[in-house]
Amino acid sequence: GESVGLHLPTLSVQEGDNSIINCAYSNSASDYFIWYKQESGKGPQFIIDIRSNMDKRQGQRVTVLLNKTVKHLSLQIAATQPGDSAVYFCAENPLYNQGGKLIFGQGTELSVKP
Amino acid sequence: DVKVTQSSRYLVKRTGEKVFLECVQDMDHENMFWYRQDPGLGLRLIYFSYDVKMKEKGDIPEGYSVSREKKERFSLILESASTNQTSMYLCASSPPTDEQYFGPGTRLTVT
């Protein structure tokens, strides 16, 4: 079946280091991808998105890379801070989806050590 | 800013009770969604709606129903709550093809 999955369930980094969170997707028809951040006890928050006609998109301290050849998505966080500690989800929107349904990955928990 | 609000942050109900979870969005979005989130299982879609009075089953609709009488409001109903419906419930809304905006969640405990 189709799935959006994350390579690592947990990631621990030192404050100030860069973080890389990976996501593999299996649906080559997906044309839109999103990264969400979910802090403990809260709903997911949009971080950054990318469409399939792009390879890279940058935001504030975050960069998303899309490799369509190997169906891989990554989120890079520069100079990771304690406030970045959260669970990060990737999501994809296959072209065939009606009503904007997204397929979510399981999530990676990022832990930032001071 | 898009705002999605949910009627309760925490809710405790007894087995067999009828439970209503309300969700309101203020951005005139066509699509609205209800998910539940459980450890190790991620986000699972219960129901979604792409227009007023329209609803579609998601991946786990059993034991739930929904109502969308107005564009801004999407209600999730547990007809007879059971302990296996203890979970975090998340509502989201979106335009037709863009990202979903989530509410803060309702943590429901059924005893």
Short mmCIF file of C-alpha atoms in Angstrom, two decimals:
data_model
loop_
_atom_site.label_atom_id
_atom_site.label_comp_id
_atom_site.label_asym_id
_atom_site.label_seq_id
_atom_site.Cartn_x
_atom_site.Cartn_y
_atom_site.Cartn_z
CA GLY A 1 0.00 0.00 0.00
CA GLU A 2 1.00 3.61 -0.21
CA SER A 3 2.56 5.21 2.78
CA VAL A 4 4.49 8.17 3.96
CA GLY A 5 7.12 7.06 6.39
CA LEU A 6 9.95 8.47 8.41
CA HIS A 7 13.31 6.76 8.61
CA LEU A 8 13.90 7.48 12.30
CA PRO A 9 11.32 7.67 15.05
CA THR A 10 13.57 9.77 17.33
CA LEU A 11 16.37 12.24 16.80
CA SER A 12 18.51 13.84 19.49
CA VAL A 13 20.72 16.83 18.67
CA GLN A 14 22.82 19.32 20.56
CA GLU A 15 21.59 22.89 20.79
CA GLY A 16 23.12 24.92 17.99
CA ASP A 17 23.64 21.96 15.68
CA ASN A 18 21.72 21.47 12.47
CA SER A 19 18.93 18.85 12.38
CA ILE A 20 17.85 16.76 9.43
CA ILE A 21 14.58 14.87 9.51
CA ASN A 22 13.85 12.49 6.66
CA CYS A 23 10.71 11.20 5.05
CA ALA A 24 10.17 8.59 2.33
CA TYR A 25 7.02 8.56 0.27
CA SER A 26 5.80 5.87 -2.08
CA ASN A 27 3.20 7.68 -4.19
CA SER A 28 4.85 9.10 -7.28
CA ALA A 29 1.58 10.91 -8.09
CA SER A 30 1.93 13.21 -5.09
CA ASP A 31 2.41 16.82 -6.09
CA TYR A 32 2.43 18.65 -2.78
CA PHE A 33 4.27 18.02 0.46
CA ILE A 34 4.10 19.61 3.88
CA TRP A 35 6.05 19.51 7.11
CA TYR A 36 4.23 19.97 10.40
CA LYS A 37 5.55 20.50 13.90
CA GLN A 38 3.59 19.24 16.90
CA GLU A 39 4.52 20.26 20.39
CA SER A 40 3.36 18.22 23.33
CA GLY A 41 -0.36 18.67 24.00
CA LYS A 42 -0.94 20.87 20.96
CA GLY A 43 -2.23 20.47 17.43
CA PRO A 44 0.18 20.22 14.47
CA GLN A 45 1.46 23.52 13.11
CA PHE A 46 2.42 24.15 9.51
CA ILE A 47 6.16 24.72 9.04
CA ILE A 48 6.85 24.70 5.34
CA ASP A 49 5.55 23.19 2.12
CA ILE A 50 6.89 22.35 -1.31
CA ARG A 51 5.31 21.49 -4.63
CA SER A 52 6.62 18.82 -6.94
CA ASN A 53 7.93 21.33 -9.49
CA MET A 54 10.54 22.45 -6.94
CA ASP A 55 13.58 20.74 -5.40
CA LYS A 56 14.21 23.07 -2.52
CA ARG A 57 12.39 25.67 -0.51
CA GLN A 58 13.70 27.78 2.34
CA GLY A 59 11.98 29.40 5.25
CA GLN A 60 13.23 30.94 8.42
CA ARG A 61 15.90 28.51 9.72
CA VAL A 62 14.17 25.65 7.85
CA THR A 63 14.77 24.16 4.44
CA VAL A 64 12.80 21.43 2.72
CA LEU A 65 14.43 19.31 0.05
CA LEU A 66 12.50 17.13 -2.37
CA ASN A 67 14.12 14.36 -4.36
CA LYS A 68 11.50 12.97 -6.69
CA THR A 69 13.86 10.42 -8.20
CA VAL A 70 14.10 8.50 -4.94
CA LYS A 71 10.84 9.80 -3.47
CA HIS A 72 12.50 11.40 -0.50
CA LEU A 73 11.69 14.52 1.48
CA SER A 74 13.80 16.10 4.18
CA LEU A 75 13.47 18.93 6.64
CA GLN A 76 16.61 20.75 7.71
CA ILE A 77 16.56 22.96 10.79
CA ALA A 78 19.54 25.27 11.18
CA ALA A 79 20.99 26.12 14.59
CA THR A 80 18.50 23.93 16.43
CA GLN A 81 17.08 25.47 19.59
CA PRO A 82 15.34 23.94 22.63
CA GLY A 83 12.05 25.35 21.32
CA ASP A 84 12.42 23.12 18.28
CA SER A 85 11.85 20.03 20.43
CA ALA A 86 8.67 18.48 19.07
CA VAL A 87 7.33 15.75 16.82
CA TYR A 88 7.72 16.51 13.13
CA PHE A 89 5.35 15.02 10.52
CA CYS A 90 5.60 14.98 6.80
CA ALA A 91 2.43 14.82 4.72
CA GLU A 92 1.74 14.35 1.02
CA ASN A 93 -1.19 15.19 -1.19
CA PRO A 94 -1.59 12.71 -4.04
CA LEU A 95 -3.07 14.17 -7.21
CA TYR A 96 -5.94 11.71 -7.12
CA ASN A 97 -7.11 12.85 -3.69
CA GLN A 98 -10.39 14.61 -3.54
CA GLY A 99 -11.15 17.19 -0.93
CA GLY A 100 -7.53 17.91 -0.06
CA LYS A 101 -6.95 14.72 1.92
CA LEU A 102 -3.39 14.37 3.10
CA ILE A 103 -1.42 11.24 3.86
CA PHE A 104 0.61 11.69 7.05
CA GLY A 105 3.79 10.03 8.16
CA GLN A 106 4.15 8.61 11.64
CA GLY A 107 6.36 11.40 12.91
CA THR A 108 9.89 11.87 14.24
CA GLU A 109 10.44 13.14 17.74
CA LEU A 110 13.22 15.73 17.85
CA SER A 111 14.91 16.25 21.19
CA VAL A 112 17.32 19.17 21.62
CA LYS A 113 19.94 18.86 24.33
CA PRO A 114 21.13 22.13 25.92
CA ASP B 1 -4.12 34.17 10.61
CA VAL B 2 -6.26 31.09 10.17
CA LYS B 3 -7.93 30.05 13.34
CA VAL B 4 -9.40 26.66 14.05
CA THR B 5 -10.99 26.29 17.45
CA GLN B 6 -12.28 23.23 19.23
CA SER B 7 -14.91 23.40 21.92
CA SER B 8 -12.94 21.65 24.67
CA ARG B 9 -9.29 20.95 25.40
CA TYR B 10 -10.05 18.15 27.85
CA LEU B 11 -13.19 16.07 28.19
CA VAL B 12 -14.08 13.14 30.44
CA LYS B 13 -17.16 11.09 29.59
CA ARG B 14 -18.68 7.84 30.74
CA THR B 15 -19.14 4.74 28.60
CA GLY B 16 -22.41 4.91 26.68
CA GLU B 17 -22.71 8.70 26.76
CA LYS B 18 -23.32 10.68 23.58
CA VAL B 19 -20.40 13.02 22.97
CA PHE B 20 -20.26 16.10 20.75
CA LEU B 21 -16.96 17.62 19.67
CA GLU B 22 -17.29 20.97 17.95
CA CYS B 23 -14.87 22.59 15.54
CA VAL B 24 -15.09 26.08 14.07
CA GLN B 25 -12.85 27.72 11.46
CA ASP B 26 -12.84 31.38 10.51
CA MET B 27 -11.24 31.31 7.04
CA ASP B 28 -14.17 30.26 4.87
CA HIS B 29 -12.42 26.97 4.04
CA GLU B 30 -14.30 24.43 1.99
CA ASN B 31 -12.70 21.35 3.54
CA MET B 32 -12.85 20.22 7.12
CA PHE B 33 -11.47 17.08 8.75
CA TRP B 34 -11.64 15.08 11.95
CA TYR B 35 -8.69 12.93 13.03
CA ARG B 36 -7.80 10.94 16.05
CA GLN B 37 -4.22 10.62 17.19
CA ASP B 38 -2.94 7.72 19.24
CA PRO B 39 0.63 6.82 20.27
CA GLY B 40 2.31 4.72 17.61
CA LEU B 41 -0.59 5.06 15.18
CA GLY B 42 -0.17 8.64 14.03
CA LEU B 43 -3.04 10.68 12.63
CA ARG B 44 -5.99 8.67 11.40
CA LEU B 45 -8.78 10.28 9.41
CA ILE B 46 -12.27 9.68 10.81
CA TYR B 47 -14.45 11.82 8.52
CA PHE B 48 -14.04 14.78 6.24
CA SER B 49 -16.31 17.23 4.50
CA TYR B 50 -15.68 19.27 1.37
CA ASP B 51 -18.88 21.30 1.49
CA VAL B 52 -21.84 22.12 3.67
CA LYS B 53 -24.00 19.06 4.30
CA MET B 54 -21.44 16.87 2.52
CA LYS B 55 -19.44 14.24 4.35
CA GLU B 56 -17.15 11.40 3.43
CA LYS B 57 -15.89 8.52 5.53
CA GLY B 58 -12.23 8.46 6.31
CA ASP B 59 -10.17 5.47 7.36
CA ILE B 60 -11.84 4.76 10.72
CA PRO B 61 -15.46 6.02 10.71
CA GLU B 62 -16.94 3.23 12.83
CA GLY B 63 -18.54 4.51 16.01
CA TYR B 64 -18.56 8.12 14.80
CA SER B 65 -20.80 10.42 12.84
CA VAL B 66 -20.44 14.03 11.73
CA SER B 67 -22.53 17.05 10.96
CA ARG B 68 -21.81 20.09 8.81
CA GLU B 69 -24.79 22.39 8.75
CA LYS B 70 -22.74 25.56 8.28
CA LYS B 71 -19.52 26.07 6.36
CA GLU B 72 -17.52 27.16 9.39
CA ARG B 73 -18.61 24.38 11.75
CA PHE B 74 -17.90 20.65 11.67
CA SER B 75 -19.09 18.48 14.52
CA LEU B 76 -17.94 15.00 15.47
CA ILE B 77 -20.43 12.82 17.32
CA LEU B 78 -19.76 9.71 19.32
CA GLU B 79 -23.21 8.12 19.53
CA SER B 80 -22.30 5.84 22.43
CA ALA B 81 -18.83 6.46 23.77
CA SER B 82 -16.61 3.49 24.49
CA THR B 83 -13.27 3.23 26.27
CA ASN B 84 -11.46 2.50 22.99
CA GLN B 85 -12.46 5.97 21.83
CA THR B 86 -10.22 7.53 24.46
CA SER B 87 -7.86 9.57 22.31
CA MET B 88 -6.70 12.99 21.14
CA TYR B 89 -9.13 14.37 18.56
CA LEU B 90 -7.89 16.92 16.06
CA CYS B 91 -9.94 19.03 13.72
CA ALA B 92 -8.47 20.66 10.62
CA SER B 93 -9.64 22.85 7.76
CA SER B 94 -8.18 23.69 4.38
CA PRO B 95 -8.81 25.30 1.02
CA PRO B 96 -9.28 22.72 -1.78
CA THR B 97 -5.63 21.89 -2.41
CA ASP B 98 -3.45 23.51 0.22
CA GLU B 99 -2.18 22.69 3.68
CA GLN B 100 -4.50 21.81 6.51
CA TYR B 101 -4.74 24.06 9.52
CA PHE B 102 -5.23 22.24 12.79
CA GLY B 103 -7.05 23.12 15.96
CA PRO B 104 -5.47 22.65 19.40
CA GLY B 105 -7.04 19.23 19.90
CA THR B 106 -9.45 17.72 22.40
CA ARG B 107 -8.15 15.05 24.72
CA LEU B 108 -11.12 12.78 25.37
CA THR B 109 -11.12 10.21 28.14
CA VAL B 110 -13.95 7.67 28.28
CA THR B 111 -14.25 5.87 31.61
#
